[in-house]
Amino acid sequence: MATSQAKIMSEFTNPDVEVLISAEQIKEKIRELGADIARDYAGRNPLLIGVLKGACTFLSDLIRAADIPLGIEFIAISSYGAEMRTSGEVRILKDLDVAVAGRHILVVEDIVDTGLTLSYLLANLESRGAASVKLVALLDKYERREKDVAIDYLGFKIPDKFVVGYGLDFAERYRNLPFIGVLKDPTQ
Ligand code: 5GP
């Protein structure tokens, strides 16, 4: 099926989601990000750490766009309840399977929102003795930032809207949409 036709079909079958960033735009951006990462990390065998579950789609496309030797790992984290959130403390639900000491780490995240989760995670990885810790994020919801987080490689800045698709969910739905969209009515 032609790409544009596939895009129309996926929009058509998801009338509750309005397209914000198309599959073609994502593909093109990932091509650029992969080339940048391959150039910057050549000869350094970076370890790309995907934050489950949202970043797994992004990570799997990104590594195929970065033509250098690299490793991948996954980490699953969960933030505490609303009252604890301002502390930025998160719980590690699934930790890495390897040590990061001396490795060049590139954290792969789907979206940076308040920045609380990421600032904790980046500091945590640095404290484990990584040679370097950088961040690649597909989306930056910059208007909601509470903690400064340096995004070293960024896909798109987006407005303060709840987005789904391309790995991002609402109650575990919509992760498999090939585009990023805005949920029209999250209560439906
Ligand atoms: P932060 O600590 O930056 O506020 O939280 C980032 C996490 O919140 C993301 O990894 C993601 O799981 C979730 N999140 C933030 N904004 C959105 C959004 O618009 N849609 C979805 N599906 N998840 C979001």
mmCIF file of C-alpha atoms and ligand atoms in Angstrom:
data_model
loop_
_atom_site.group_PDB
_atom_site.id
_atom_site.type_symbol
_atom_site.label_atom_id
_atom_site.label_comp_id
_atom_site.label_asym_id
_atom_site.label_seq_id
_atom_site.Cartn_x
_atom_site.Cartn_y
_atom_site.Cartn_z
ATOM 1 C CA MET A 1 0.000 0.000 0.000
ATOM 2 C CA ALA A 2 1.340 3.467 -0.882
ATOM 3 C CA THR A 3 2.486 5.448 2.140
ATOM 4 C CA SER A 4 -0.043 8.251 1.689
ATOM 5 C CA GLN A 5 -2.825 5.716 1.296
ATOM 6 C CA ALA A 6 -1.696 3.919 4.479
ATOM 7 C CA LYS A 7 -1.728 7.239 6.302
ATOM 8 C CA ILE A 8 -5.275 8.000 5.184
ATOM 9 C CA MET A 9 -6.372 4.505 6.261
ATOM 10 C CA SER A 10 -4.870 4.844 9.738
ATOM 11 C CA GLU A 11 -6.471 8.244 10.196
ATOM 12 C CA PHE A 12 -9.743 6.884 8.922
ATOM 13 C CA THR A 13 -9.745 3.936 11.328
ATOM 14 C CA ASN A 14 -8.976 6.169 14.316
ATOM 15 C CA PRO A 15 -11.542 8.960 14.224
ATOM 16 C CA ASP A 16 -10.912 9.718 17.922
ATOM 17 C CA VAL A 17 -7.322 10.780 17.198
ATOM 18 C CA GLU A 18 -6.304 13.856 15.243
ATOM 19 C CA VAL A 19 -2.933 13.638 13.467
ATOM 20 C CA LEU A 20 -0.302 16.001 14.860
ATOM 21 C CA ILE A 21 2.865 14.504 13.350
ATOM 22 C CA SER A 22 2.525 12.142 10.402
ATOM 23 C CA ALA A 23 4.335 8.833 9.955
ATOM 24 C CA GLU A 24 6.303 10.405 7.091
ATOM 25 C CA GLN A 25 7.441 13.324 9.261
ATOM 26 C CA ILE A 26 8.547 10.910 11.999
ATOM 27 C CA LYS A 27 10.457 8.779 9.506
ATOM 28 C CA GLU A 28 12.298 11.781 8.056
ATOM 29 C CA LYS A 29 13.184 13.147 11.508
ATOM 30 C CA ILE A 30 14.485 9.774 12.672
ATOM 31 C CA ARG A 31 16.673 9.572 9.593
ATOM 32 C CA GLU A 32 18.258 12.905 10.646
ATOM 33 C CA LEU A 33 18.579 11.938 14.324
ATOM 34 C CA GLY A 34 20.132 8.573 13.437
ATOM 35 C CA ALA A 35 22.704 10.261 11.190
ATOM 36 C CA ASP A 36 23.576 12.804 13.922
ATOM 37 C CA ILE A 37 23.963 10.057 16.526
ATOM 38 C CA ALA A 38 26.053 7.869 14.191
ATOM 39 C CA ARG A 39 28.369 10.813 13.508
ATOM 40 C CA ASP A 40 28.717 11.851 17.174
ATOM 41 C CA TYR A 41 29.129 8.343 18.604
ATOM 42 C CA ALA A 42 31.285 6.722 15.924
ATOM 43 C CA GLY A 43 33.903 4.477 17.583
ATOM 44 C CA ARG A 44 32.338 4.848 21.058
ATOM 45 C CA ASN A 45 29.961 1.858 21.087
ATOM 46 C CA PRO A 46 27.152 3.764 22.855
ATOM 47 C CA LEU A 47 24.530 2.041 24.985
ATOM 48 C CA LEU A 48 21.050 3.237 24.064
ATOM 49 C CA ILE A 49 18.636 2.877 26.975
ATOM 50 C CA GLY A 50 14.955 2.877 26.084
ATOM 51 C CA VAL A 51 12.452 3.899 28.733
ATOM 52 C CA LEU A 52 9.604 1.355 28.682
ATOM 53 C CA LYS A 53 7.097 1.132 27.361
ATOM 54 C CA GLY A 54 6.550 4.318 25.364
ATOM 55 C CA ALA A 55 10.027 4.639 23.846
ATOM 56 C CA CYS A 56 10.302 1.138 22.385
ATOM 57 C CA THR A 57 8.840 2.093 18.990
ATOM 58 C CA PHE A 58 11.121 5.113 18.720
ATOM 59 C CA LEU A 59 14.177 3.122 19.830
ATOM 60 C CA SER A 60 13.584 0.331 17.345
ATOM 61 C CA ASP A 61 13.376 2.778 14.423
ATOM 62 C CA LEU A 62 16.215 4.973 15.710
ATOM 63 C CA ILE A 63 18.788 2.180 15.976
ATOM 64 C CA ARG A 64 18.122 1.190 12.359
ATOM 65 C CA ALA A 65 18.872 4.785 11.340
ATOM 66 C CA ALA A 66 22.187 4.873 13.264
ATOM 67 C CA ASP A 67 24.681 2.831 11.275
ATOM 68 C CA ILE A 68 27.347 2.244 13.959
ATOM 69 C CA PRO A 69 28.048 -0.509 16.514
ATOM 70 C CA LEU A 70 25.859 0.123 19.585
ATOM 71 C CA GLY A 71 24.082 -1.721 22.362
ATOM 72 C CA ILE A 72 20.524 -1.475 23.641
ATOM 73 C CA GLU A 73 18.998 -1.846 27.086
ATOM 74 C CA PHE A 74 15.630 -1.091 28.635
ATOM 75 C CA ILE A 75 14.569 0.421 31.918
ATOM 76 C CA ALA A 76 11.047 0.659 33.312
ATOM 77 C CA ILE A 77 10.193 3.383 35.765
ATOM 78 C CA SER A 78 7.096 4.580 37.498
ATOM 79 C CA SER A 79 6.624 7.903 39.197
ATOM 80 C CA TYR A 80 5.087 8.014 42.640
ATOM 81 C CA GLY A 81 1.635 9.505 43.296
ATOM 82 C CA ALA A 82 0.756 13.129 42.680
ATOM 83 C CA GLU A 83 2.022 14.413 46.071
ATOM 84 C CA MET A 84 5.423 12.799 45.548
ATOM 85 C CA ARG A 85 5.792 13.978 41.969
ATOM 86 C CA THR A 86 7.341 17.340 42.731
ATOM 87 C CA SER A 87 10.270 15.562 44.367
ATOM 88 C CA GLY A 88 10.876 13.968 40.976
ATOM 89 C CA GLU A 89 11.568 10.667 42.670
ATOM 90 C CA VAL A 90 10.735 7.634 40.588
ATOM 91 C CA ARG A 91 10.636 3.918 41.260
ATOM 92 C CA ILE A 92 12.694 1.634 39.033
ATOM 93 C CA LEU A 93 10.392 -1.249 38.078
ATOM 94 C CA LYS A 94 12.866 -2.969 35.772
ATOM 95 C CA ASP A 95 16.524 -2.095 36.011
ATOM 96 C CA LEU A 96 19.265 -2.479 33.415
ATOM 97 C CA ASP A 97 20.785 -5.907 32.836
ATOM 98 C CA VAL A 98 24.323 -4.533 32.460
ATOM 99 C CA ALA A 99 26.631 -2.126 34.299
ATOM 100 C CA VAL A 100 26.944 1.325 32.752
ATOM 101 C CA ALA A 101 30.292 2.321 34.328
ATOM 102 C CA GLY A 102 32.584 3.688 31.636
ATOM 103 C CA ARG A 103 29.908 3.443 28.905
ATOM 104 C CA HIS A 104 28.585 6.256 26.752
ATOM 105 C CA ILE A 105 24.876 6.275 27.544
ATOM 106 C CA LEU A 106 22.149 7.679 25.358
ATOM 107 C CA VAL A 107 18.745 7.607 27.042
ATOM 108 C CA VAL A 108 15.924 7.224 24.524
ATOM 109 C CA GLU A 109 12.629 8.739 25.652
ATOM 110 C CA ASP A 110 9.325 9.226 23.876
ATOM 111 C CA ILE A 111 8.320 12.547 25.443
ATOM 112 C CA VAL A 112 9.682 15.038 27.956
ATOM 113 C CA ASP A 113 6.826 16.692 29.796
ATOM 114 C CA THR A 114 7.525 18.149 33.264
ATOM 115 C CA GLY A 115 11.064 16.764 33.068
ATOM 116 C CA LEU A 116 10.818 15.276 36.565
ATOM 117 C CA THR A 117 11.194 11.630 35.498
ATOM 118 C CA LEU A 118 14.082 12.302 33.168
ATOM 119 C CA SER A 119 16.079 14.523 35.495
ATOM 120 C CA TYR A 120 15.948 11.759 38.111
ATOM 121 C CA LEU A 121 16.886 9.053 35.635
ATOM 122 C CA LEU A 122 19.773 10.980 34.073
ATOM 123 C CA ALA A 123 21.237 11.772 37.510
ATOM 124 C CA ASN A 124 20.795 8.135 38.548
ATOM 125 C CA LEU A 125 22.711 6.888 35.496
ATOM 126 C CA GLU A 126 25.471 9.462 36.008
ATOM 127 C CA SER A 127 25.872 8.300 39.611
ATOM 128 C CA ARG A 128 26.592 4.777 38.296
ATOM 129 C CA GLY A 129 29.803 6.028 36.696
ATOM 130 C CA ALA A 130 28.820 6.283 33.036
ATOM 131 C CA ALA A 131 31.441 7.954 30.832
ATOM 132 C CA SER A 132 28.707 10.236 29.474
ATOM 133 C CA VAL A 133 24.936 10.453 29.708
ATOM 134 C CA LYS A 134 22.911 12.168 26.992
ATOM 135 C CA LEU A 135 19.278 12.223 26.002
ATOM 136 C CA VAL A 136 17.401 11.758 22.769
ATOM 137 C CA ALA A 137 13.685 12.530 22.955
ATOM 138 C CA LEU A 138 11.150 12.323 20.165
ATOM 139 C CA LEU A 139 8.816 14.949 21.661
ATOM 140 C CA ASP A 140 9.290 17.983 23.879
ATOM 141 C CA LYS A 141 6.188 19.339 25.616
ATOM 142 C CA TYR A 142 8.248 22.339 26.686
ATOM 143 C CA GLU A 143 5.410 24.498 28.073
ATOM 144 C CA ARG A 144 4.956 22.108 30.997
ATOM 145 C CA ARG A 145 8.589 21.893 32.081
ATOM 146 C CA GLU A 146 9.186 22.012 35.851
ATOM 147 C CA LYS A 147 12.767 20.723 35.912
ATOM 148 C CA ASP A 148 15.388 21.694 33.357
ATOM 149 C CA VAL A 149 16.447 18.761 31.239
ATOM 150 C CA ALA A 150 18.998 19.102 28.457
ATOM 151 C CA ILE A 151 17.635 17.329 25.391
ATOM 152 C CA ASP A 152 20.723 16.615 23.309
ATOM 153 C CA TYR A 153 18.840 15.245 20.298
ATOM 154 C CA LEU A 154 15.223 16.286 19.754
ATOM 155 C CA GLY A 155 12.564 15.235 17.294
ATOM 156 C CA PHE A 156 9.727 17.745 17.672
ATOM 157 C CA LYS A 157 8.536 20.456 20.034
ATOM 158 C CA ILE A 158 4.801 20.029 20.620
ATOM 159 C CA PRO A 159 2.076 22.115 22.288
ATOM 160 C CA ASP A 160 0.593 21.237 25.675
ATOM 161 C CA LYS A 161 -1.747 18.525 24.403
ATOM 162 C CA PHE A 162 -2.105 14.882 25.441
ATOM 163 C CA VAL A 163 -0.669 12.853 22.592
ATOM 164 C CA VAL A 164 -0.868 9.179 21.680
ATOM 165 C CA GLY A 165 0.533 6.901 19.014
ATOM 166 C CA TYR A 166 3.964 5.723 17.917
ATOM 167 C CA GLY A 167 4.484 4.030 21.299
ATOM 168 C CA LEU A 168 2.532 6.496 23.428
ATOM 169 C CA ASP A 169 -0.663 5.236 25.024
ATOM 170 C CA PHE A 170 -3.825 6.248 26.736
ATOM 171 C CA ALA A 171 -4.775 3.395 29.122
ATOM 172 C CA GLU A 172 -2.602 1.068 26.987
ATOM 173 C CA ARG A 173 -4.414 1.963 23.757
ATOM 174 C CA TYR A 174 -3.089 3.662 20.620
ATOM 175 C CA ARG A 175 0.576 2.617 21.002
ATOM 176 C CA ASN A 176 0.444 0.974 17.584
ATOM 177 C CA LEU A 177 -0.649 4.031 15.620
ATOM 178 C CA PRO A 178 2.101 4.861 13.095
ATOM 179 C CA PHE A 179 1.699 8.621 13.719
ATOM 180 C CA ILE A 180 1.521 10.963 16.722
ATOM 181 C CA GLY A 181 -1.964 12.261 17.341
ATOM 182 C CA VAL A 182 -4.012 14.236 19.799
ATOM 183 C CA LEU A 183 -6.791 12.407 21.573
ATOM 184 C CA LYS A 184 -9.977 14.328 20.866
ATOM 185 C CA ASP A 185 -11.825 13.214 23.997
ATOM 186 C CA PRO A 186 -9.853 11.116 26.511
ATOM 187 C CA THR A 187 -13.033 10.144 28.387
ATOM 188 C CA GLN A 188 -14.430 8.199 25.406
HETATM 189 P P1 5GP B 1 7.665 13.865 32.906
HETATM 190 O O1 5GP B 1 8.372 13.380 34.127
HETATM 191 O O2 5GP B 1 8.546 14.532 31.894
HETATM 192 O O3 5GP B 1 6.485 14.741 33.270
HETATM 193 O O4 5GP B 1 6.991 12.571 32.323
HETATM 194 C C1 5GP B 1 7.275 12.026 31.120
HETATM 195 C C2 5GP B 1 6.393 10.804 30.949
HETATM 196 O O5 5GP B 1 5.004 11.163 31.090
HETATM 197 C C3 5GP B 1 6.531 10.249 29.555
HETATM 198 O O6 5GP B 1 7.543 9.286 29.477
HETATM 199 C C4 5GP B 1 5.162 9.667 29.303
HETATM 200 O O7 5GP B 1 5.123 8.363 29.815
HETATM 201 C C5 5GP B 1 4.228 10.529 30.111
HETATM 202 N N1 5GP B 1 3.581 11.565 29.279
HETATM 203 C C6 5GP B 1 3.771 12.896 29.336
HETATM 204 N N2 5GP B 1 3.038 13.548 28.426
HETATM 205 C C7 5GP B 1 2.355 12.592 27.746
HETATM 206 C C8 5GP B 1 1.428 12.638 26.641
HETATM 207 O O8 5GP B 1 1.060 13.678 26.080
HETATM 208 N N3 5GP B 1 0.926 11.441 26.220
HETATM 209 C C9 5GP B 1 1.290 10.249 26.785
HETATM 210 N N4 5GP B 1 0.744 9.144 26.282
HETATM 211 N N5 5GP B 1 2.169 10.173 27.814
HETATM 212 C C10 5GP B 1 2.692 11.331 28.282
#
